[in-house]
Structure formats: structure tokens, C-alpha cells
Amino acid sequence: MSHRITTLEQLDAIYGQPTERALVKEIDHLNADYQAFVRASPFVVLASVGEEGLDCSPKGDPAGFVHILDERTLAVPDRPGNNRVDNLRNILADPRVSLLFIIPGVGETLRVNGRATISIDPALLARFEMRGKLPRSVIVVEIDAAYFHCSKSIVRSALWSPEAQVARTSLPSPGQMHHRLSGGVFDGASYDQELPQRTEAGLY
């Protein structure tokens, strides 16, 4: 017997229908409450889809780094990274994106779904200057839906609990992972030694 769920009817039989509150909290813009979450968030996960596959990219900066252009439009700076630009490639193929705003110490998160474009407008880039440097581009998101998630997942994971913090030394280091991925050719020890300085120098 197969235990796979393959129809909406099967899914509904297990989960039922969402409560009225779960539906009412979804709106097509950022009200004052949702804007407060955007301004307080220093970390956003941006999900996208394109012809080459899916992407889920972390974005971080001082709280409020995602600018509210108006109640239906957000702007996200694209800071230096590994130059894969998977999310930007996806946006060119399919503008649909989803943002998850996370705030340290807060259980609730904010989800924003919308359609994105990539801008290099000089005036827009200038809004995101950090340490004398501009982002290469800005992701502009036209909002289709916004809603907050309750704190259950954060509570279950104990994400903000000091006792749940994992020692970085208990996991493979970036250099060790690169070393093994290269078949032992990459100098992982030197990479790890230089990483803190290189990270700081390349933030912006």
C-alpha cells in the first residue's frame, strides 16, 4: 500500500482547513505592524525559482537594510558573495520570489511573496551605501502577499536559546569542506586561517 499523499482531498482529510485567523493575517501590502518587522530584521532568506532550478539565499545587514519604498514595494541590496548569482538568474527567468524576515530573539517571522526585478538605478544604489561602497544591484519586490508566522517553529527549535547554540568547532570548517570537495588538492588550512580577515574585507 502506498502512503504517499497525491491529491488535495487526501491532504485536506489530514490537515483540514486553515482557521479564519490564518487567512485574515494574509494581506496584499505591508501594514504598520508588518513594516515594523521589516525594519527590525537584519536577516532575510530570499527564495526564487528559475529554469536552472531553485535557490534560497540568505541576505544580511544591519536591521532595516531592506528598504520599504512604499507599502507594496521592497528593495533588497545585493551585497558581495560568491558571484553565483543564482537568485538573480532565476529572477530574470521567473520574477516570483518569497522573503522570510527573521529577527534575533523574536519568535514570529514575516513572509512576503511577490514579483522581483533587478535594478542598477544610481539613485537606488546610493540608498544602500555601506562603508563607502554600493551594492552591485538592488532587488525590487512588488508585494503580492504578506503574512506573519507564529512562533511555534522557533520555540520547537529553541533557536534563540543560549543553551541550544552549537560550537562552531563541532562542525567541519569551510576550509575542511573545500579540501574534501577538491579531492584533497585545496589548501584548507590556509583558507581557514585567512577566512576571518577575508570575510571582513569583503563584506561590502
Coordinates of C-alpha atoms in Angstrom, one line a residue:
M1 CA 0.0 0.0 0.0
S2 CA 1.3 3.4 -0.9
H3 CA 1.5 6.0 1.9
R4 CA 2.0 8.9 -0.4
I5 CA -0.3 11.9 -0.5
T6 CA -1.2 12.5 -4.1
T7 CA -4.5 14.5 -4.0
L8 CA -5.8 17.6 -2.4
E9 CA -8.6 15.6 -0.9
Q10 CA -6.2 13.3 0.9
L11 CA -4.3 16.4 2.2
D12 CA -7.5 18.0 3.4
A13 CA -8.5 14.9 5.2
I14 CA -5.4 15.0 7.3
Y15 CA -5.0 18.8 7.8
G16 CA -8.4 20.1 7.4
Q17 CA -8.9 23.8 6.5
P18 CA -6.9 26.8 7.9
T19 CA -8.5 28.8 10.6
E20 CA -10.0 32.2 9.9
R21 CA -7.2 33.9 11.7
A22 CA -4.6 32.1 9.5
L23 CA -6.4 33.5 6.4
V24 CA -7.1 37.0 7.7
K25 CA -3.4 37.7 8.5
E26 CA -2.5 37.5 4.8
I27 CA -2.8 40.9 3.1
D28 CA -1.5 42.3 -0.1
H29 CA 0.6 45.1 1.4
L30 CA 2.7 45.9 4.4
N31 CA 0.6 47.5 7.1
A32 CA 2.2 49.3 10.0
D33 CA 2.7 46.1 12.0
Y34 CA 4.4 44.3 9.1
Q35 CA 6.5 47.3 8.3
A36 CA 7.8 47.2 11.9
F37 CA 9.1 43.6 11.3
V38 CA 10.9 44.6 8.1
R39 CA 12.6 47.5 9.8
A40 CA 13.7 45.3 12.8
S41 CA 15.1 42.5 10.7
P42 CA 18.8 42.1 10.0
F43 CA 18.4 38.8 8.2
V44 CA 16.2 37.7 5.3
V45 CA 16.0 34.5 3.3
L46 CA 15.1 35.0 -0.4
A47 CA 13.6 32.1 -2.3
S48 CA 13.4 32.0 -6.1
V49 CA 12.7 29.6 -9.0
G50 CA 14.0 29.6 -12.5
E51 CA 14.9 27.4 -15.5
E52 CA 18.0 26.1 -13.8
G53 CA 16.3 25.2 -10.6
L54 CA 15.6 26.6 -7.1
D55 CA 17.5 28.9 -4.9
C56 CA 17.2 30.1 -1.3
S57 CA 19.7 32.8 -0.5
P58 CA 20.5 34.4 2.9
K59 CA 20.7 38.2 3.0
G60 CA 22.0 40.1 6.0
D61 CA 23.0 43.6 7.0
P62 CA 22.2 45.9 9.9
A63 CA 18.5 45.9 10.9
G64 CA 16.3 47.8 8.4
F65 CA 18.6 47.0 5.5
V66 CA 15.6 46.0 3.4
H67 CA 14.0 49.4 2.5
I68 CA 10.3 50.0 2.3
L69 CA 9.8 52.1 -0.8
D70 CA 6.0 52.1 -0.2
E71 CA 3.5 49.7 1.4
R72 CA 3.6 47.5 -1.7
T73 CA 7.3 47.6 -2.7
L74 CA 10.5 46.5 -1.0
A75 CA 14.2 47.0 -2.1
V76 CA 16.9 44.5 -1.1
P77 CA 20.6 45.3 -1.7
D78 CA 22.7 42.5 -3.3
R79 CA 26.0 42.5 -1.4
P80 CA 29.2 40.8 -2.5
G81 CA 29.1 37.0 -2.4
N82 CA 30.4 34.1 -4.4
N83 CA 29.2 35.5 -7.7
R84 CA 27.0 32.5 -8.4
V85 CA 24.0 35.0 -8.5
D86 CA 21.6 32.0 -8.7
N87 CA 18.7 34.1 -7.3
L88 CA 19.4 36.9 -9.9
R89 CA 19.5 34.4 -12.8
N90 CA 16.2 33.0 -11.5
I91 CA 14.5 36.4 -11.3
L92 CA 15.4 37.1 -14.9
A93 CA 13.6 33.8 -15.9
D94 CA 10.8 33.9 -13.4
P95 CA 10.1 37.0 -11.2
R96 CA 8.3 35.1 -8.4
V97 CA 10.1 35.4 -5.1
S98 CA 9.4 34.8 -1.4
L99 CA 11.1 36.5 1.5
L100 CA 11.3 35.3 5.1
F101 CA 12.2 38.0 7.6
I102 CA 13.9 36.8 10.8
I103 CA 14.6 38.9 13.9
P104 CA 17.0 37.7 16.6
G105 CA 15.2 36.9 19.8
V106 CA 11.7 37.1 18.3
G107 CA 9.6 34.0 17.7
E108 CA 7.4 35.4 14.9
T109 CA 8.7 35.7 11.3
L110 CA 7.3 37.6 8.4
R111 CA 6.7 36.1 4.9
V112 CA 6.4 38.3 1.8
N113 CA 5.6 36.8 -1.6
G114 CA 5.9 38.9 -4.7
R115 CA 7.5 39.6 -8.1
A116 CA 11.0 40.9 -8.4
T117 CA 13.1 43.0 -10.8
I118 CA 16.8 43.8 -10.7
S119 CA 17.7 47.5 -10.7
I120 CA 21.0 49.4 -11.1
D121 CA 19.4 52.8 -10.8
P122 CA 22.1 55.0 -9.4
A123 CA 19.8 56.8 -7.0
L124 CA 18.5 53.5 -5.7
L125 CA 22.0 52.0 -5.3
A126 CA 23.1 55.2 -3.4
R127 CA 20.4 54.4 -0.7
F128 CA 22.3 51.3 0.3
E129 CA 25.9 52.7 0.6
M130 CA 27.9 51.0 3.3
R131 CA 31.5 51.8 4.2
G132 CA 31.7 53.9 1.1
K133 CA 30.6 51.1 -1.2
L134 CA 27.5 50.4 -3.2
P135 CA 25.7 47.1 -3.9
R136 CA 26.1 45.9 -7.5
S137 CA 22.3 45.8 -7.8
V138 CA 19.1 46.1 -5.9
I139 CA 16.3 43.5 -5.9
V140 CA 13.0 45.4 -6.1
V141 CA 10.0 43.3 -4.9
E142 CA 6.4 44.2 -5.7
I143 CA 4.3 42.6 -3.0
D144 CA 1.5 40.2 -3.7
A145 CA 1.0 38.8 -0.2
A146 CA 2.4 39.4 3.3
Y147 CA 1.7 37.5 6.5
F148 CA 3.3 36.6 9.8
H149 CA 4.1 33.1 11.0
C150 CA 3.5 32.2 14.6
S151 CA 6.5 31.3 16.9
K152 CA 5.9 27.5 17.1
S153 CA 8.8 26.6 14.8
I154 CA 11.2 28.9 16.6
V155 CA 10.1 27.6 20.0
R156 CA 10.4 24.0 18.9
S157 CA 13.9 24.5 17.6
A158 CA 15.0 26.6 20.6
L159 CA 16.7 28.8 18.0
W160 CA 17.3 31.7 20.3
S161 CA 18.2 29.7 23.4
P162 CA 21.8 30.1 24.5
E163 CA 21.8 26.5 25.6
A164 CA 21.0 25.4 22.1
Q165 CA 23.9 27.2 20.5
V166 CA 26.3 24.8 18.6
A167 CA 30.0 25.2 19.0
R168 CA 31.4 26.1 15.5
T169 CA 34.4 23.7 16.2
S170 CA 31.9 20.8 16.3
L171 CA 31.3 21.0 12.6
P172 CA 33.6 20.8 9.5
S173 CA 35.2 24.2 8.8
P174 CA 34.8 25.9 5.4
G175 CA 38.5 25.0 4.6
Q176 CA 38.0 21.4 5.5
M177 CA 34.9 21.1 3.3
H178 CA 36.7 22.7 0.4
H179 CA 39.6 20.4 0.9
R180 CA 37.5 17.3 0.7
L181 CA 35.4 18.6 -2.1
S182 CA 38.5 19.2 -4.2
G183 CA 39.8 15.7 -3.6
G184 CA 42.5 16.8 -1.2
V185 CA 44.0 19.4 -3.5
F186 CA 42.7 22.6 -1.9
D187 CA 44.8 24.1 0.9
G188 CA 42.0 24.2 3.5
A189 CA 44.2 25.0 6.5
S190 CA 45.4 28.3 4.9
Y191 CA 41.9 29.1 3.8
D192 CA 40.6 28.8 7.3
Q193 CA 43.4 30.8 8.7
E194 CA 42.8 33.7 6.3
L195 CA 39.0 33.5 6.4
P196 CA 38.2 36.0 9.2
Q197 CA 40.2 38.8 7.6
R198 CA 39.0 37.9 4.1
T199 CA 35.4 37.9 5.2
E200 CA 35.7 41.3 6.9
A201 CA 37.4 42.8 4.0
G202 CA 34.8 41.5 1.5
L203 CA 31.6 42.4 3.4
Y204 CA 30.9 45.4 1.1

